[in-house]
Coordinates of C-alpha atoms in Angstrom, one line a residue:
M1 CA -29.6 -27.7 39.4
D2 CA -29.6 -30.3 36.7
S3 CA -28.6 -33.7 38.2
S4 CA -26.3 -34.4 35.3
I5 CA -24.0 -31.6 36.5
K6 CA -22.8 -34.0 39.3
D7 CA -21.3 -36.3 36.6
L8 CA -18.8 -33.6 35.7
E9 CA -17.5 -32.9 39.2
G10 CA -14.3 -34.8 39.0
A11 CA -12.0 -31.9 38.1
N12 CA -9.3 -30.4 40.3
N13 CA -10.6 -27.5 42.3
N14 CA -7.3 -26.3 43.8
T15 CA -5.6 -24.5 40.9
P16 CA -3.8 -21.2 42.1
L17 CA -4.6 -17.9 40.4
L18 CA -2.4 -16.9 37.5
D19 CA -0.2 -13.9 37.6
Q20 CA -1.8 -10.6 37.0
I21 CA -0.6 -8.1 34.4
T22 CA 0.3 -4.6 35.4
T23 CA -1.8 -1.6 34.4
T24 CA -0.5 0.1 31.3
Q25 CA -1.7 2.9 29.1
R26 CA -1.6 2.5 25.3
K27 CA -0.3 5.6 23.6
S28 CA -2.4 6.8 20.7
K29 CA -0.5 7.3 17.5
S30 CA -1.0 10.1 15.1
V31 CA -2.5 9.1 11.8
L32 CA -2.7 10.8 8.4
I33 CA -5.8 11.0 6.2
F34 CA -6.0 11.9 2.6
S35 CA -8.9 11.9 0.0
L36 CA -8.3 10.5 -3.4
V37 CA -10.5 10.8 -6.4
L38 CA -9.7 8.6 -9.5
L39 CA -11.9 9.4 -12.5
F40 CA -11.0 6.7 -14.9
L41 CA -10.1 3.0 -15.0
G42 CA -6.8 1.8 -13.7
I43 CA -5.0 1.1 -10.4
G44 CA -4.0 3.8 -8.0
M45 CA -1.0 3.3 -5.8
I46 CA 0.2 4.2 -2.4
G47 CA 4.0 3.6 -2.7
L48 CA 5.3 5.1 0.4
L49 CA 6.6 3.2 3.4
V50 CA 7.5 5.1 6.5
N51 CA 8.6 4.6 10.1
H52 CA 6.3 3.0 12.6
N53 CA 6.9 4.9 15.9
Y54 CA 5.9 2.2 18.4
T55 CA 8.4 1.9 21.2
S56 CA 8.4 -1.3 23.3
S57 CA 8.9 -1.4 27.0
S58 CA 11.3 -3.9 28.5
D59 CA 8.5 -6.4 29.0
D60 CA 7.5 -6.1 25.3
Q61 CA 10.8 -6.9 23.7
I62 CA 10.5 -9.7 21.1
P63 CA 12.1 -12.8 22.6
K64 CA 14.9 -14.4 20.5
L65 CA 13.5 -17.9 20.5
E66 CA 14.5 -20.7 18.2
I67 CA 11.9 -21.3 15.5
V68 CA 9.8 -24.4 16.1
K69 CA 10.2 -26.7 13.1
K70 CA 6.9 -28.5 13.3
F71 CA 3.5 -26.9 13.2
V72 CA 1.3 -27.9 16.2
S73 CA -2.5 -27.7 15.8
R74 CA -3.9 -26.1 18.9
G75 CA -7.3 -25.8 20.3
V76 CA -9.3 -28.2 18.1
S77 CA -8.9 -31.2 20.5
E78 CA -10.2 -28.8 23.3
G79 CA -13.3 -27.9 21.3
V80 CA -12.2 -24.4 20.2
S81 CA -10.9 -22.8 17.0
E82 CA -7.3 -23.0 16.1
K83 CA -5.3 -20.4 14.3
K84 CA -5.7 -21.2 10.7
F85 CA -4.4 -19.9 7.4
N86 CA -3.8 -21.2 3.9
L87 CA -0.4 -21.8 2.2
F88 CA -0.1 -22.3 -1.6
S89 CA 0.9 -25.9 -1.1
V90 CA -1.6 -28.5 0.0
D91 CA 1.1 -31.1 0.6
E92 CA 1.7 -31.5 4.3
E93 CA 5.5 -32.0 4.1
A94 CA 5.9 -29.1 1.7
S95 CA 3.8 -26.9 3.9
L96 CA 5.9 -27.8 7.0
L97 CA 9.0 -26.9 5.1
L98 CA 7.6 -23.5 4.1
L99 CA 6.5 -22.8 7.7
S100 CA 10.1 -23.0 8.9
S101 CA 12.0 -21.7 5.8
Y102 CA 11.7 -17.9 6.0
P103 CA 14.6 -16.2 8.0
W104 CA 12.6 -13.7 10.0
E105 CA 14.5 -11.2 12.1
N106 CA 13.4 -9.1 15.0
N107 CA 13.6 -5.8 13.1
M108 CA 11.3 -7.3 10.5
L109 CA 8.6 -8.1 13.1
V110 CA 8.8 -5.4 15.7
W111 CA 7.1 -2.7 13.6
Q112 CA 4.0 -4.9 13.0
R113 CA 2.3 -3.8 16.2
T114 CA -0.5 -1.5 15.4
A115 CA -1.5 1.8 17.1
F116 CA -5.2 2.2 16.7
H117 CA -6.3 -1.5 17.0
F118 CA -6.8 -3.0 20.4
Q119 CA -4.0 -5.3 21.6
P120 CA -2.7 -6.5 24.9
T121 CA 1.0 -5.7 25.6
K122 CA 2.1 -9.2 24.7
N123 CA 1.0 -12.9 24.2
W124 CA -2.0 -14.6 22.6
M125 CA -5.5 -13.0 22.3
N126 CA -8.6 -14.3 20.6
D127 CA -12.4 -13.8 21.0
P128 CA -13.9 -10.5 22.3
N129 CA -16.0 -11.1 25.4
G130 CA -18.7 -9.2 27.1
P131 CA -18.2 -5.6 25.8
L132 CA -20.3 -3.0 27.6
F133 CA -20.5 0.6 28.6
Y134 CA -20.7 1.1 32.4
K135 CA -20.5 4.2 34.6
G136 CA -18.5 6.2 32.0
W137 CA -16.2 3.5 30.8
Y138 CA -16.1 1.2 27.8
H139 CA -15.2 -2.3 29.1
F140 CA -13.6 -4.9 26.8
F141 CA -12.9 -8.5 27.9
Y142 CA -11.1 -10.9 25.7
Q143 CA -9.7 -14.5 25.5
Y144 CA -6.0 -14.3 26.6
N145 CA -3.0 -16.6 27.3
P146 CA -0.8 -14.9 29.9
N147 CA 2.0 -17.4 29.3
G148 CA 2.8 -17.2 25.6
A149 CA 1.9 -16.2 22.1
V150 CA 0.0 -19.4 21.2
W151 CA -3.5 -20.6 22.2
N152 CA -3.5 -22.1 25.7
N153 CA -4.2 -21.3 29.4
I154 CA -7.2 -19.1 28.5
V155 CA -8.2 -16.4 31.0
W156 CA -10.3 -13.2 30.6
G157 CA -8.2 -10.2 29.9
H158 CA -9.8 -6.9 30.8
A159 CA -9.2 -3.3 29.6
V160 CA -11.2 0.0 29.9
S161 CA -11.3 3.1 27.8
K162 CA -13.1 6.4 27.5
D163 CA -12.9 6.5 23.8
M164 CA -12.1 2.9 22.6
I165 CA -8.8 4.2 21.3
N166 CA -6.7 4.7 24.4
W167 CA -6.9 1.7 26.8
V168 CA -5.9 1.0 30.4
H169 CA -5.2 -2.7 30.9
L170 CA -6.6 -4.0 34.2
P171 CA -6.0 -7.3 36.2
F172 CA -7.6 -10.4 34.7
A173 CA -11.3 -10.4 35.2
M174 CA -11.6 -14.2 35.5
V175 CA -9.1 -17.1 35.6
P176 CA -9.5 -20.9 35.5
D177 CA -9.8 -21.6 39.3
H178 CA -12.8 -23.9 39.6
W179 CA -13.5 -27.4 38.4
Y180 CA -16.1 -26.1 35.9
D181 CA -13.6 -23.7 34.1
I182 CA -10.2 -25.3 35.0
G183 CA -9.7 -26.0 31.2
G184 CA -10.2 -22.4 30.3
V185 CA -12.5 -19.4 30.8
F186 CA -14.0 -19.3 27.3
T187 CA -16.3 -16.9 25.4
G188 CA -19.2 -15.1 27.0
S189 CA -21.5 -12.1 27.0
A190 CA -22.6 -9.3 29.3
T191 CA -26.3 -8.5 30.0
I192 CA -27.3 -5.3 31.8
L193 CA -30.5 -6.0 33.7
K194 CA -33.4 -3.5 34.1
D195 CA -32.1 -2.4 37.5
G196 CA -28.7 -1.6 36.0
S197 CA -26.9 -4.6 37.4
I198 CA -24.6 -6.8 35.3
V199 CA -24.7 -10.6 34.6
M200 CA -21.9 -12.2 32.7
L201 CA -22.6 -15.6 31.1
Y202 CA -19.6 -17.5 29.9
T203 CA -18.5 -21.0 28.8
G204 CA -16.1 -22.9 31.0
A205 CA -14.1 -26.0 30.2
T206 CA -13.6 -28.8 32.7
K207 CA -10.4 -30.9 33.0
E208 CA -11.8 -33.2 30.3
M209 CA -12.5 -30.1 28.2
Y210 CA -16.3 -30.6 28.5
Q211 CA -18.1 -27.3 27.9
V212 CA -20.5 -25.9 30.6
Q213 CA -22.2 -22.5 31.1
N214 CA -21.4 -20.3 34.1
V215 CA -22.5 -17.0 35.6
A216 CA -20.3 -14.2 37.1
Y217 CA -21.2 -10.9 38.7
P218 CA -19.2 -7.7 39.6
A219 CA -18.0 -8.0 43.2
D220 CA -18.6 -4.3 43.7
P221 CA -21.2 -2.8 41.3
S222 CA -20.3 0.7 42.6
D223 CA -16.8 0.3 41.1
P224 CA -16.9 1.9 37.6
L225 CA -13.8 -0.2 36.6
L226 CA -15.4 -3.5 37.5
I227 CA -12.0 -4.9 38.6
N228 CA -13.2 -7.8 40.7
W229 CA -15.7 -10.5 39.7
V230 CA -17.4 -13.2 41.6
K231 CA -18.5 -16.6 40.1
S232 CA -21.9 -17.9 41.1
S233 CA -22.1 -20.6 43.7
A234 CA -24.6 -22.3 41.4
N235 CA -22.0 -22.8 38.6
P236 CA -22.1 -24.6 36.3
V237 CA -25.7 -23.5 35.7
L238 CA -26.0 -25.5 32.4
V239 CA -24.4 -28.6 30.9
P240 CA -24.9 -29.9 27.4
P241 CA -28.5 -31.3 27.0
A242 CA -29.2 -34.7 25.6
G243 CA -28.1 -35.2 22.0
I244 CA -25.5 -32.4 22.2
G245 CA -21.8 -33.2 22.1
M246 CA -19.8 -32.3 25.3
Q247 CA -17.6 -30.0 23.2
D248 CA -20.4 -28.6 21.1
F249 CA -22.0 -26.3 23.6
R250 CA -20.6 -22.8 23.9
D251 CA -20.6 -19.0 23.7
P252 CA -23.8 -17.8 25.4
S253 CA -25.1 -14.6 23.8
T254 CA -26.3 -11.4 25.4
A255 CA -29.7 -12.0 27.0
W256 CA -32.9 -10.2 26.0
S257 CA -36.1 -9.7 28.0
T258 CA -39.4 -11.3 27.3
P259 CA -43.0 -9.9 27.8
N260 CA -43.4 -12.0 31.0
G261 CA -40.3 -10.4 32.5
N262 CA -38.0 -13.4 32.0
W263 CA -34.7 -13.4 30.0
R264 CA -33.6 -15.5 27.0
F265 CA -30.3 -16.2 25.4
T266 CA -28.9 -18.5 22.8
I267 CA -26.0 -21.0 22.7
G268 CA -24.3 -22.4 19.6
S269 CA -24.2 -26.1 18.8
K270 CA -24.7 -28.6 16.0
I271 CA -26.6 -31.8 15.2
N272 CA -24.4 -33.8 12.8
K273 CA -23.6 -31.1 10.1
T274 CA -26.6 -28.8 10.9
G275 CA -25.7 -25.7 12.8
I276 CA -28.2 -24.9 15.5
S277 CA -29.1 -22.1 18.0
L278 CA -30.3 -23.4 21.3
I279 CA -32.5 -21.1 23.5
Y280 CA -32.7 -21.0 27.3
E281 CA -35.0 -18.9 29.4
T282 CA -34.5 -17.8 33.0
K283 CA -35.9 -15.5 35.6
D284 CA -33.0 -15.3 38.0
F285 CA -29.9 -16.6 36.1
V286 CA -29.8 -19.5 38.5
N287 CA -32.6 -21.7 37.2
F288 CA -32.9 -22.2 33.4
T289 CA -35.3 -23.9 31.0
L290 CA -34.3 -25.2 27.6
L291 CA -37.0 -24.3 25.2
D292 CA -38.3 -27.0 22.9
Q293 CA -38.0 -24.9 19.7
W294 CA -34.5 -24.0 18.3
L295 CA -34.1 -20.3 17.4
H296 CA -32.8 -21.3 14.0
Q297 CA -30.9 -24.0 12.2
V298 CA -29.2 -24.3 8.8
P299 CA -28.1 -27.7 7.3
D300 CA -24.5 -28.3 6.3
T301 CA -23.1 -25.3 8.1
G302 CA -21.4 -27.2 10.9
M303 CA -20.8 -26.0 14.4
W304 CA -22.2 -22.5 15.2
E305 CA -20.0 -20.4 17.6
C306 CA -20.5 -16.9 19.0
I307 CA -24.1 -16.5 18.0
D308 CA -25.5 -13.0 18.1
L309 CA -29.1 -11.9 17.8
Y310 CA -30.0 -8.2 17.9
P311 CA -32.5 -5.7 16.4
V312 CA -31.8 -3.0 13.9
S313 CA -34.2 -0.1 13.2
L314 CA -35.7 0.3 9.7
T315 CA -36.6 4.0 10.3
D316 CA -33.9 5.4 12.7
M317 CA -30.2 5.9 12.5
N318 CA -29.6 5.0 16.1
G319 CA -28.9 1.5 17.4
L320 CA -31.3 -0.5 19.5
D321 CA -31.1 -2.3 22.8
T322 CA -30.9 -6.0 22.5
S323 CA -34.3 -6.4 24.2
V324 CA -36.2 -4.2 21.7
T325 CA -38.9 -6.1 19.9
G326 CA -42.0 -4.8 18.1
N327 CA -43.6 -4.0 14.8
A328 CA -42.0 -6.0 11.9
L329 CA -42.3 -2.8 9.8
A330 CA -40.1 -0.9 12.2
I331 CA -37.3 -3.4 13.0
K332 CA -35.5 -6.4 11.7
H333 CA -33.5 -8.9 13.7
V334 CA -29.9 -9.8 12.7
L335 CA -28.8 -13.4 13.3
K336 CA -25.1 -14.0 13.1
A337 CA -23.1 -17.1 13.6
S338 CA -19.4 -17.8 13.4
L339 CA -19.0 -21.1 11.4
E340 CA -16.2 -23.1 12.9
D341 CA -15.6 -25.3 9.8
V342 CA -14.8 -22.4 7.5
K343 CA -13.8 -19.7 10.1
V344 CA -16.2 -17.1 8.6
D345 CA -18.8 -14.9 10.3
Y346 CA -22.1 -15.0 8.4
Y347 CA -25.2 -12.9 9.2
A348 CA -28.7 -12.7 7.8
L349 CA -31.6 -10.3 8.2
G350 CA -35.0 -11.6 9.3
S351 CA -37.8 -11.5 11.8
Y352 CA -37.9 -12.8 15.4
D353 CA -41.2 -14.1 16.7
I354 CA -40.8 -13.8 20.5
E355 CA -44.0 -15.7 21.2
K356 CA -43.0 -18.7 19.1
N357 CA -39.3 -18.2 19.8
V358 CA -38.4 -18.6 16.1
W359 CA -36.2 -16.4 13.8
T360 CA -37.0 -16.5 10.1
P361 CA -34.8 -15.1 7.3
D362 CA -36.3 -12.5 5.0
D363 CA -34.8 -14.4 2.0
P364 CA -34.1 -18.2 2.4
K365 CA -31.4 -17.7 -0.2
L366 CA -29.6 -15.3 2.1
D367 CA -29.8 -17.4 5.2
V368 CA -27.0 -17.7 7.7
G369 CA -24.0 -19.2 6.0
S370 CA -25.2 -18.4 2.5
E371 CA -23.9 -15.1 1.4
L372 CA -23.8 -12.1 3.7
R373 CA -20.7 -11.5 5.8
Y374 CA -19.5 -8.7 8.0
D375 CA -16.1 -8.9 6.4
Y376 CA -14.3 -11.1 3.8
G377 CA -10.9 -10.8 5.5
K378 CA -9.7 -12.2 8.8
F379 CA -12.7 -11.3 10.9
Y380 CA -14.1 -13.9 13.3
A381 CA -15.9 -14.6 16.6
S382 CA -17.4 -11.2 16.4
K383 CA -19.7 -9.7 19.0
T384 CA -22.0 -6.7 19.1
F385 CA -23.3 -4.7 22.1
Y386 CA -25.6 -1.7 22.5
D387 CA -23.8 1.4 23.5
Q388 CA -26.3 3.3 25.5
N389 CA -23.8 6.2 25.9
K390 CA -24.2 7.2 22.2
Q391 CA -27.2 5.1 21.3
R392 CA -25.4 2.9 18.7
R393 CA -24.8 -0.8 18.0
L394 CA -21.1 -1.6 18.1
L395 CA -19.3 -4.5 16.5
W396 CA -16.0 -6.1 17.8
S397 CA -14.1 -8.9 16.1
W398 CA -11.0 -11.0 16.6
T399 CA -8.4 -10.7 13.8
G400 CA -5.8 -13.3 13.6
E401 CA -2.6 -12.7 11.7
S402 CA -1.9 -14.4 8.4
D403 CA 1.7 -15.2 9.4
S404 CA 2.8 -18.4 11.1
E405 CA 2.8 -19.5 14.7
D406 CA 6.6 -19.5 14.6
A407 CA 6.6 -15.8 13.7
D408 CA 4.1 -15.2 16.6
I409 CA 6.5 -16.8 19.0
M410 CA 9.4 -14.7 17.7
K411 CA 7.5 -11.4 18.0
G412 CA 5.9 -12.4 21.4
W413 CA 2.3 -11.6 20.5
A414 CA -0.5 -12.8 18.4
S415 CA -3.8 -11.4 17.2
L416 CA -5.5 -8.0 17.4
Q417 CA -9.1 -6.7 17.5
A418 CA -10.6 -5.0 14.5
I419 CA -11.5 -1.4 14.9
P420 CA -15.0 -1.3 16.6
R421 CA -17.6 -0.5 14.0
V422 CA -21.1 1.0 14.1
V423 CA -23.8 -1.2 12.6
L424 CA -27.0 -0.1 10.9
F425 CA -29.6 -1.4 8.5
D426 CA -29.2 -0.3 4.9
N427 CA -32.4 1.6 4.2
K428 CA -31.5 1.9 0.5
T429 CA -30.8 -1.6 -0.6
K430 CA -32.9 -3.1 2.3
T431 CA -30.9 -6.3 1.9
N432 CA -27.8 -5.8 4.1
L433 CA -26.1 -4.0 7.0
L434 CA -24.0 -0.9 6.9
Q435 CA -20.7 -0.6 8.9
W436 CA -18.2 2.1 9.5
P437 CA -15.4 2.7 12.1
V438 CA -16.4 4.4 15.3
E439 CA -16.1 8.2 15.1
E440 CA -13.5 8.2 17.9
V441 CA -10.9 7.0 15.4
E442 CA -11.1 10.4 13.7
S443 CA -9.5 12.0 16.7
L444 CA -6.2 10.5 15.6
R445 CA -6.1 12.3 12.3
S446 CA -3.5 14.9 11.6
N447 CA -1.7 16.5 8.6
K448 CA -4.5 16.0 6.2
K449 CA -3.6 15.7 2.5
E450 CA -5.9 15.7 -0.5
F451 CA -5.4 14.7 -4.1
N452 CA -8.3 15.7 -6.3
N453 CA -9.3 15.3 -9.9
L454 CA -6.7 12.7 -10.7
K455 CA -7.2 10.7 -13.9
L456 CA -5.8 7.3 -14.7
A457 CA -5.6 5.6 -18.1
A458 CA -6.3 1.9 -18.2
G459 CA -3.5 -0.1 -16.6
S460 CA -1.6 2.9 -15.3
V461 CA -0.1 3.4 -11.8
L462 CA 0.1 6.8 -10.1
P463 CA 2.4 7.2 -7.0
L464 CA 1.2 9.7 -4.4
D465 CA 3.5 11.4 -2.0
V466 CA 1.9 11.5 1.4
A467 CA 5.1 12.3 3.4
K468 CA 6.2 10.3 6.5
T469 CA 3.6 9.0 9.0
A470 CA 3.2 6.0 11.3
Q471 CA -0.4 5.2 10.2
L472 CA -2.6 6.1 7.3
D473 CA -6.4 6.6 7.4
I474 CA -7.2 6.6 3.7
I475 CA -10.5 7.6 2.1
A476 CA -10.7 7.2 -1.6
D477 CA -13.6 8.0 -4.0
F478 CA -13.8 6.4 -7.4
E479 CA -15.9 7.6 -10.3
V480 CA -16.1 5.5 -13.4
D481 CA -16.6 7.2 -16.7
K482 CA -20.1 6.6 -17.9
G483 CA -19.0 6.4 -21.5
A484 CA -16.7 3.5 -20.5
L485 CA -19.6 1.7 -18.8
E486 CA -21.9 2.1 -21.7
G487 CA -19.3 1.3 -24.3
V488 CA -18.6 -2.2 -23.1
M489 CA -20.5 -4.7 -25.3
E490 CA -19.1 -8.1 -24.3
A491 CA -20.4 -10.0 -21.3
D492 CA -18.0 -10.8 -18.4
V493 CA -19.8 -13.5 -16.4
G494 CA -18.5 -15.7 -13.7
Y495 CA -16.1 -13.3 -12.1
N496 CA -15.1 -14.2 -8.5
C497 CA -12.4 -12.5 -6.4
P498 CA -10.6 -15.6 -5.2
T499 CA -10.6 -17.4 -8.6
S500 CA -10.2 -14.7 -11.2
N501 CA -6.4 -14.0 -11.1
G502 CA -6.6 -11.2 -8.6
A503 CA -5.4 -7.7 -9.5
S504 CA -3.7 -9.1 -12.6
G505 CA -6.9 -10.3 -14.2
R506 CA -8.0 -7.4 -16.4
N507 CA -11.0 -6.5 -18.5
A508 CA -12.5 -3.2 -19.8
L509 CA -14.0 -2.3 -16.4
G510 CA -11.4 -3.2 -13.9
P511 CA -9.5 -3.7 -11.7
F512 CA -9.0 -0.2 -10.3
G513 CA -8.1 0.7 -6.7
L514 CA -5.1 1.2 -4.4
L515 CA -1.8 -0.5 -3.9
V516 CA -0.8 -0.3 -0.2
L517 CA 2.3 -1.5 1.5
A518 CA 4.2 -1.4 -1.8
N519 CA 8.0 -1.1 -2.0
D520 CA 9.8 0.9 -4.6
G521 CA 9.9 -1.8 -7.2
R522 CA 6.5 -3.1 -6.3
S523 CA 7.9 -6.6 -5.8
E524 CA 5.8 -6.5 -2.6
Q525 CA 2.3 -4.9 -2.7
T526 CA -1.2 -5.4 -1.5
A527 CA -3.9 -4.5 -4.0
V528 CA -7.4 -3.3 -2.8
Y529 CA -9.5 -2.9 -5.8
F530 CA -12.9 -2.7 -7.5
Y531 CA -13.9 -4.8 -10.4
I532 CA -17.1 -4.3 -12.5
S533 CA -18.5 -7.2 -14.5
K534 CA -21.2 -7.1 -17.1
G535 CA -23.7 -9.9 -17.4
K536 CA -25.3 -11.1 -20.6
D537 CA -28.4 -9.2 -19.7
G538 CA -26.4 -6.0 -19.6
N539 CA -26.6 -5.6 -15.8
L540 CA -23.5 -4.7 -13.9
K541 CA -22.1 -6.3 -10.7
T542 CA -19.4 -4.5 -8.6
F543 CA -16.9 -6.5 -6.6
I544 CA -14.4 -5.3 -4.1
C545 CA -11.4 -7.5 -3.6
T546 CA -8.1 -7.7 -1.7
D547 CA -5.1 -9.5 -3.4
L548 CA -2.4 -10.7 -1.1
S549 CA -0.6 -12.8 -3.6
R550 CA 2.3 -10.3 -3.9
S551 CA 2.0 -8.8 -0.4
S552 CA 5.2 -10.4 1.0
K553 CA 8.4 -12.2 0.0
A554 CA 8.0 -14.4 3.0
T555 CA 6.9 -18.0 2.4
D556 CA 5.2 -18.6 5.7
V557 CA 2.3 -16.1 5.3
S558 CA -1.1 -16.5 3.8
K559 CA -1.4 -15.0 0.3
E560 CA -5.1 -15.2 -0.3
I561 CA -7.3 -13.3 -2.7
Y562 CA -10.7 -12.5 -1.2
G563 CA -13.7 -10.3 -1.5
G564 CA -17.2 -10.3 -2.9
I565 CA -20.1 -8.4 -4.5
V566 CA -21.2 -5.0 -3.0
P567 CA -24.5 -3.3 -3.9
V568 CA -24.0 0.0 -5.8
L569 CA -26.9 2.2 -6.6
D570 CA -27.3 4.3 -9.8
N571 CA -25.3 7.5 -9.9
E572 CA -23.3 6.6 -6.8
K573 CA -19.5 6.8 -6.6
L574 CA -17.4 3.9 -5.2
S575 CA -16.0 4.8 -1.8
V576 CA -13.4 2.9 0.3
R577 CA -11.6 3.5 3.5
I578 CA -8.4 1.8 4.6
L579 CA -6.8 2.0 8.1
K580 CA -3.2 1.0 7.5
L581 CA 0.1 0.6 9.2
L582 CA 3.2 1.6 7.2
E583 CA 7.0 1.1 7.5
E584 CA 9.9 2.7 5.7
Q585 CA 12.3 -0.4 5.5
L586 CA 11.8 -1.0 1.7
E587 CA 13.6 -4.3 1.7
C588 CA 11.9 -6.0 4.6
S589 CA 9.2 -8.6 4.1
F590 CA 5.7 -7.6 5.2
S591 CA 3.0 -9.3 7.2
T592 CA -0.3 -9.4 5.3
T593 CA -2.5 -8.8 8.3
L594 CA -2.5 -5.1 9.2
L595 CA -4.9 -3.8 6.6
E596 CA -8.5 -3.1 7.7
L597 CA -10.9 -2.3 4.9
V598 CA -14.3 -0.7 5.4
L599 CA -16.7 0.6 2.8
L600 CA -18.1 3.8 4.1
P601 CA -20.4 6.8 3.4
L602 CA -19.3 9.6 1.2
Q603 CA -20.7 12.4 3.2
S604 CA -21.1 13.0 7.0
K605 CA -21.7 10.5 9.7
Y606 CA -25.4 10.2 8.9
G607 CA -25.1 11.2 5.3
K608 CA -25.3 9.4 2.0
W609 CA -24.4 5.7 2.0
N610 CA -23.1 3.9 -1.1
M611 CA -22.9 0.3 -0.2
Q612 CA -22.5 -2.3 2.5

């Protein structure tokens, strides 16, 4: 054990266990799917709002608490990320006024709980932790505050599922009950060893909120539910090395095996403003060696959190185990980091040299933090794992709402997890990853409706009657008239989703898309749309954007416009899928958080792909 560990042993070691939550079963909700084909330029509209059929138990009723008048920044002083969103005003006093000015009522908030996204029954949730498949069950662990709907008192929640749709909530996996994690059981990852046993690496915080690394094991490996966990007597196994800040050392990754039989994993940190990826090697998960060479570093990206390194096949449609290495012509390695300063998950494609322990990007212009993201919306602290059950790489991510902390306290919960996604290398563009929701979500579909061969004139809006439903699973295919594309002569350079007037900024080739969560008069609506710009060289760029500027009458929600460029190949349609919660109260104000957007293939599971 490193002698410097002894310097941290001043924390209280006698904290009682926190209360355990009861086991509950989430009911799956029926969803409705329709296909929509729009064959000209314009904006398509979903204008129907219907009942959300979630029913709360007595424990889940929204507490009628007085709204807190002053915003409290949480987590940053403890070395973790706070809930963050942007208001229109940059003036602090004006922002505080907006935060407390909207008269939310319980009936406006209760319907916002989702059906097919993962959520605990109540209270705060953030980062996904240690997902894995074990003895027939998918296990999901997550950062959780059992005492309220704001960040604090972090334990590891635990739930299991057969299909990642219907979940059974189990007792907490780990709670802060030792001096090395008394400040919180923070983010970690699971590694399945060659003999099938499990090692869980996680970050703990001391009383002073210093970050250290710890190990835990299942108390009973024969238990498929993995209910009880034992923390290693060697904890903490790692403390911040020389030159690393005491709160800049967190989130160990899944470990991968080396040719000599040892294991390596990475931990996020920074040196000044340079984000770095430290590498440790171990044989027994008790003794560790810090390798001299950083895995990778990128200047001016700030603190790296929740680093993920994993291989993707260039030739196969299946996922790969984290330990797979080999011919550079057969695999690429994805390096992903969550950048704390901007709250964005960036990834890059490259090559991992296991002998030199160095990852190199394929294109330095597309390095981590430069361009490629999993998602342009609220998608952070993501983590992948290899699902050996179906031979696929699955991606989880924390999604924080865009409403205020006051509203979270009123409704009694905060945050959800994005739908788990399958991740593959894009064999057509060879520059990005492909993602789509796990196939299990399709089991919720019912009452399919199709709208085919619809045409829109420029600037027109077409309502579609999809009848009543609690959720929508929307697949829409857009085909732009070739004559319109060829007929545009003037250049349209410099387009950018956040800065180009959103859905109201028009030109000859856009915007066109869907209006979701729109009321009768469209005083509230969320636009998800494509925009095609033409450069001076005649080449086209396709953007996909989400415009939240008119999504709600409420003043204390984020109303961002976001999105980016997507690669579209010749003769391909534009395809989009939206998983959406709806509500029929036309006059209520809507949260802007319950839309999950995924670009997806047009054909079957392993069929034709259009774009990232």
